[in-house]
Amino acid sequence: MDIDLSFQAMTMTAKQFGEMSQNFLRETMVATGGKKAIDKLTAPIWSWGQRNSVYPLHFGIACCALEMAAAGGPRFDAERLGIVFRSSPRQSDVMLLNGWISAKIRPSLKALYEQMPSPKWVIAMGECTISGGPWYDAYNVIQGADTFIPVDIYIPGCPCRPEAMLEGFNKLSQKITAENRGSFLDD
Ligand code: SF4
């Protein structure tokens, strides 16, 4: 901080001083490339935290939801992999769709997806979610979740086994690592 700024600081309120310090730090970091260096140094830590603590939104649509429940039970114990189900979209990273999506429920799912903070991901679990499944070409069933929200991982099966669900989360973890490498480490 130069002498002019120090002199100004003596006449400021605590709030003004806080704002000035923040701006000063930000401008200095950007000008010196310090921000980029810190991003590069800390990116692996954020990436590690993100991929090991994916919180899916806790709700079930149809029969595949029972497989989700089994994956969360003591035999498969999804929590040991950092998959912790949350009941609020505002605390969730992943929307796990697990059944046929009727035209009636689609707006609610879209609203829940929009309430989730970024970065967020979507997993389509089971044939119904992926393509309508047995309700192929039905007037009241959406023919794939990716027709209204972006899907990152598809887990085929009718129903998918809990092991398949856990493997889907494993693939998501790999995807998060690759995305973080692309966006933070290689620029
Ligand atoms: S994919 Fe099969 S098990 Fe899963 S919700 Fe559809 S009908 Fe049920």
GROMACS .gro file of C-alpha atoms and ligand atoms in nm:
model
  195
    1MET     CA    1   0.000   0.000   0.000
    2ASP     CA    2   0.155   0.338  -0.098
    3ILE     CA    3   0.169   0.652   0.122
    4ASP     CA    4  -0.133   0.819  -0.045
    5LEU     CA    5  -0.350   0.518   0.026
    6SER     CA    6  -0.224   0.501   0.385
    7PHE     CA    7  -0.318   0.865   0.437
    8GLN     CA    8  -0.665   0.807   0.291
    9ALA     CA    9  -0.710   0.506   0.515
   10MET     CA   10  -0.672   0.723   0.827
   11THR     CA   11  -0.985   0.919   0.733
   12MET     CA   12  -1.204   0.618   0.644
   13THR     CA   13  -1.469   0.424   0.833
   14ALA     CA   14  -1.401   0.057   0.900
   15LYS     CA   15  -1.640  -0.042   0.619
   16GLN     CA   16  -1.473   0.188   0.365
   17PHE     CA   17  -1.133   0.058   0.472
   18GLY     CA   18  -1.248  -0.302   0.425
   19GLU     CA   19  -1.378  -0.229   0.075
   20MET     CA   20  -1.062  -0.041  -0.021
   21SER     CA   21  -0.838  -0.325   0.104
   22GLN     CA   22  -1.037  -0.581  -0.090
   23ASN     CA   23  -1.019  -0.379  -0.413
   24PHE     CA   24  -0.650  -0.309  -0.361
   25LEU     CA   25  -0.571  -0.676  -0.304
   26ARG     CA   26  -0.776  -0.786  -0.604
   27GLU     CA   27  -0.618  -0.532  -0.839
   28THR     CA   28  -0.267  -0.617  -0.719
   29MET     CA   29  -0.325  -0.989  -0.756
   30VAL     CA   30  -0.465  -0.950  -1.107
   31ALA     CA   31  -0.187  -0.711  -1.213
   32THR     CA   32   0.089  -0.938  -1.086
   33GLY     CA   33  -0.058  -1.265  -1.201
   34GLY     CA   34  -0.083  -1.367  -0.836
   35LYS     CA   35  -0.445  -1.467  -0.873
   36LYS     CA   36  -0.356  -1.708  -1.149
   37ALA     CA   37  -0.079  -1.857  -0.940
   38ILE     CA   38  -0.308  -1.905  -0.640
   39ASP     CA   39  -0.577  -2.057  -0.864
   40LYS     CA   40  -0.324  -2.306  -0.997
   41LEU     CA   41  -0.195  -2.392  -0.652
   42THR     CA   42  -0.536  -2.437  -0.490
   43ALA     CA   43  -0.725  -2.594  -0.784
   44PRO     CA   44  -0.622  -2.952  -0.692
   45ILE     CA   45  -0.756  -2.898  -0.338
   46TRP     CA   46  -1.095  -2.767  -0.460
   47SER     CA   47  -1.109  -3.044  -0.718
   48TRP     CA   48  -1.035  -3.308  -0.454
   49GLY     CA   49  -1.306  -3.168  -0.227
   50GLN     CA   50  -1.561  -3.146  -0.506
   51ARG     CA   51  -1.516  -3.496  -0.641
   52ASN     CA   52  -1.518  -3.656  -0.296
   53SER     CA   53  -1.830  -3.486  -0.165
   54VAL     CA   54  -2.102  -3.494  -0.428
   55TYR     CA   55  -2.436  -3.435  -0.258
   56PRO     CA   56  -2.735  -3.566  -0.457
   57LEU     CA   57  -3.080  -3.419  -0.411
   58HIS     CA   58  -3.281  -3.674  -0.213
   59PHE     CA   59  -3.599  -3.767  -0.392
   60GLY     CA   60  -3.735  -4.067  -0.576
   61ILE     CA   61  -3.954  -4.071  -0.885
   62ALA     CA   62  -4.022  -4.441  -0.951
   63CYS     CA   63  -3.886  -4.796  -0.902
   64CYS     CA   64  -3.520  -4.703  -0.968
   65ALA     CA   65  -3.546  -4.492  -0.651
   66LEU     CA   66  -3.556  -4.819  -0.453
   67GLU     CA   67  -3.213  -4.903  -0.595
   68MET     CA   68  -3.099  -4.557  -0.487
   69ALA     CA   69  -3.231  -4.633  -0.137
   70ALA     CA   70  -3.046  -4.966  -0.135
   71ALA     CA   71  -2.725  -4.789  -0.239
   72GLY     CA   72  -2.761  -4.563   0.063
   73GLY     CA   73  -2.822  -4.856   0.300
   74PRO     CA   74  -2.561  -5.046   0.505
   75ARG     CA   75  -2.472  -5.304   0.238
   76PHE     CA   76  -2.352  -5.055  -0.022
   77ASP     CA   77  -2.304  -4.757   0.210
   78ALA     CA   78  -2.285  -4.478  -0.048
   79GLU     CA   79  -2.186  -4.230   0.224
   80ARG     CA   80  -1.841  -4.387   0.254
   81LEU     CA   81  -1.776  -4.250  -0.097
   82GLY     CA   82  -1.890  -3.900  -0.001
   83ILE     CA   83  -2.236  -3.944  -0.157
   84VAL     CA   84  -2.452  -3.774   0.103
   85PHE     CA   85  -2.818  -3.722   0.017
   86ARG     CA   86  -2.954  -3.374   0.091
   87SER     CA   87  -3.317  -3.270   0.109
   88SER     CA   88  -3.274  -2.916  -0.021
   89PRO     CA   89  -3.172  -2.830  -0.378
   90ARG     CA   90  -2.973  -2.539  -0.236
   91GLN     CA   91  -2.738  -2.785  -0.062
   92SER     CA   92  -2.709  -3.030  -0.353
   93ASP     CA   93  -2.455  -3.076  -0.632
   94VAL     CA   94  -2.623  -3.356  -0.823
   95MET     CA   95  -2.975  -3.415  -0.948
   96LEU     CA   96  -3.021  -3.792  -0.954
   97LEU     CA   97  -3.321  -3.867  -1.175
   98ASN     CA   98  -3.448  -4.218  -1.111
   99GLY     CA   99  -3.774  -4.301  -1.288
  100TRP     CA  100  -4.011  -4.201  -1.564
  101ILE     CA  101  -4.066  -3.827  -1.588
  102SER     CA  102  -4.426  -3.735  -1.654
  103ALA     CA  103  -4.518  -3.415  -1.835
  104LYS     CA  104  -4.680  -3.303  -1.510
  105ILE     CA  105  -4.366  -3.334  -1.295
  106ARG     CA  106  -4.126  -3.187  -1.553
  107PRO     CA  107  -4.175  -2.819  -1.450
  108SER     CA  108  -4.110  -2.906  -1.083
  109LEU     CA  109  -3.789  -3.092  -1.172
  110LYS     CA  110  -3.673  -2.802  -1.384
  111ALA     CA  111  -3.745  -2.560  -1.096
  112LEU     CA  112  -3.548  -2.780  -0.854
  113TYR     CA  113  -3.257  -2.795  -1.099
  114GLU     CA  114  -3.255  -2.416  -1.130
  115GLN     CA  115  -3.249  -2.379  -0.750
  116MET     CA  116  -2.930  -2.586  -0.723
  117PRO     CA  117  -2.610  -2.377  -0.699
  118SER     CA  118  -2.343  -2.411  -0.969
  119PRO     CA  119  -2.139  -2.612  -1.038
  120LYS     CA  120  -2.407  -2.881  -1.063
  121TRP     CA  121  -2.447  -3.209  -1.243
  122VAL     CA  122  -2.727  -3.440  -1.352
  123ILE     CA  123  -2.730  -3.821  -1.349
  124ALA     CA  124  -3.000  -4.005  -1.546
  125MET     CA  125  -3.056  -4.343  -1.378
  126GLY     CA  126  -3.254  -4.612  -1.561
  127GLU     CA  127  -3.414  -4.653  -1.900
  128CYS     CA  128  -3.720  -4.445  -1.814
  129THR     CA  129  -3.514  -4.137  -1.734
  130ILE     CA  130  -3.281  -4.186  -2.028
  131SER     CA  131  -3.536  -4.247  -2.301
  132GLY     CA  132  -3.886  -4.304  -2.162
  133GLY     CA  133  -3.819  -4.678  -2.119
  134PRO     CA  134  -4.137  -4.889  -2.142
  135TRP     CA  135  -4.330  -4.565  -2.204
  136TYR     CA  136  -4.165  -4.508  -2.538
  137ASP     CA  137  -4.360  -4.253  -2.740
  138ALA     CA  138  -4.622  -4.212  -2.465
  139TYR     CA  139  -4.798  -3.876  -2.474
  140ASN     CA  140  -4.760  -3.813  -2.098
  141VAL     CA  141  -4.400  -3.933  -2.038
  142ILE     CA  142  -4.094  -3.725  -2.130
  143GLN     CA  143  -3.872  -3.913  -2.374
  144GLY     CA  144  -3.546  -3.850  -2.192
  145ALA     CA  145  -3.434  -3.609  -1.919
  146ASP     CA  146  -3.187  -3.449  -2.160
  147THR     CA  147  -3.477  -3.298  -2.352
  148PHE     CA  148  -3.514  -3.032  -2.079
  149ILE     CA  149  -3.197  -3.033  -1.862
  150PRO     CA  150  -2.833  -3.118  -1.947
  151VAL     CA  151  -2.742  -3.473  -1.840
  152ASP     CA  152  -2.380  -3.555  -1.750
  153ILE     CA  153  -2.394  -3.928  -1.674
  154TYR     CA  154  -2.630  -4.199  -1.803
  155ILE     CA  155  -2.671  -4.523  -1.605
  156PRO     CA  156  -2.857  -4.780  -1.816
  157GLY     CA  157  -3.063  -5.066  -1.676
  158CYS     CA  158  -3.418  -5.151  -1.573
  159PRO     CA  159  -3.364  -5.123  -1.288
  160CYS     CA  160  -2.998  -5.024  -1.241
  161ARG     CA  161  -2.835  -5.209  -0.958
  162PRO     CA  162  -2.691  -5.009  -0.667
  163GLU     CA  163  -2.342  -5.106  -0.789
  164ALA     CA  164  -2.424  -4.944  -1.123
  165MET     CA  165  -2.536  -4.629  -0.946
  166LEU     CA  166  -2.211  -4.614  -0.750
  167GLU     CA  167  -2.017  -4.666  -1.073
  168GLY     CA  168  -2.212  -4.377  -1.223
  169PHE     CA  169  -2.100  -4.154  -0.936
  170ASN     CA  170  -1.745  -4.279  -0.992
  171LYS     CA  171  -1.768  -4.167  -1.356
  172LEU     CA  172  -1.903  -3.831  -1.241
  173SER     CA  173  -1.607  -3.796  -1.009
  174GLN     CA  174  -1.372  -3.856  -1.306
  175LYS     CA  175  -1.566  -3.601  -1.509
  176ILE     CA  176  -1.536  -3.339  -1.233
  177THR     CA  177  -1.160  -3.397  -1.217
  178ALA     CA  178  -1.129  -3.360  -1.596
  179GLU     CA  179  -1.345  -3.046  -1.599
  180ASN     CA  180  -1.141  -2.885  -1.322
  181ARG     CA  181  -0.819  -2.966  -1.505
  182GLY     CA  182  -0.955  -2.801  -1.815
  183SER     CA  183  -1.091  -2.493  -1.648
  184PHE     CA  184  -0.828  -2.423  -1.380
  185LEU     CA  185  -0.504  -2.604  -1.444
  186ASP     CA  186  -0.450  -2.571  -1.816
  187ASP     CA  187  -0.528  -2.206  -1.875
  188SF4     S1  188  -3.602  -4.811  -1.559
  188SF4    FE1  189  -3.727  -4.985  -1.497
  188SF4     S2  190  -3.695  -5.000  -1.277
  188SF4    FE2  191  -3.627  -4.795  -1.339
  188SF4     S3  192  -3.803  -4.661  -1.311
  188SF4    FE3  193  -3.810  -4.736  -1.521
  188SF4     S4  194  -3.941  -4.918  -1.515
  188SF4    FE4  195  -3.879  -4.873  -1.306
   0.00000   0.00000   0.00000
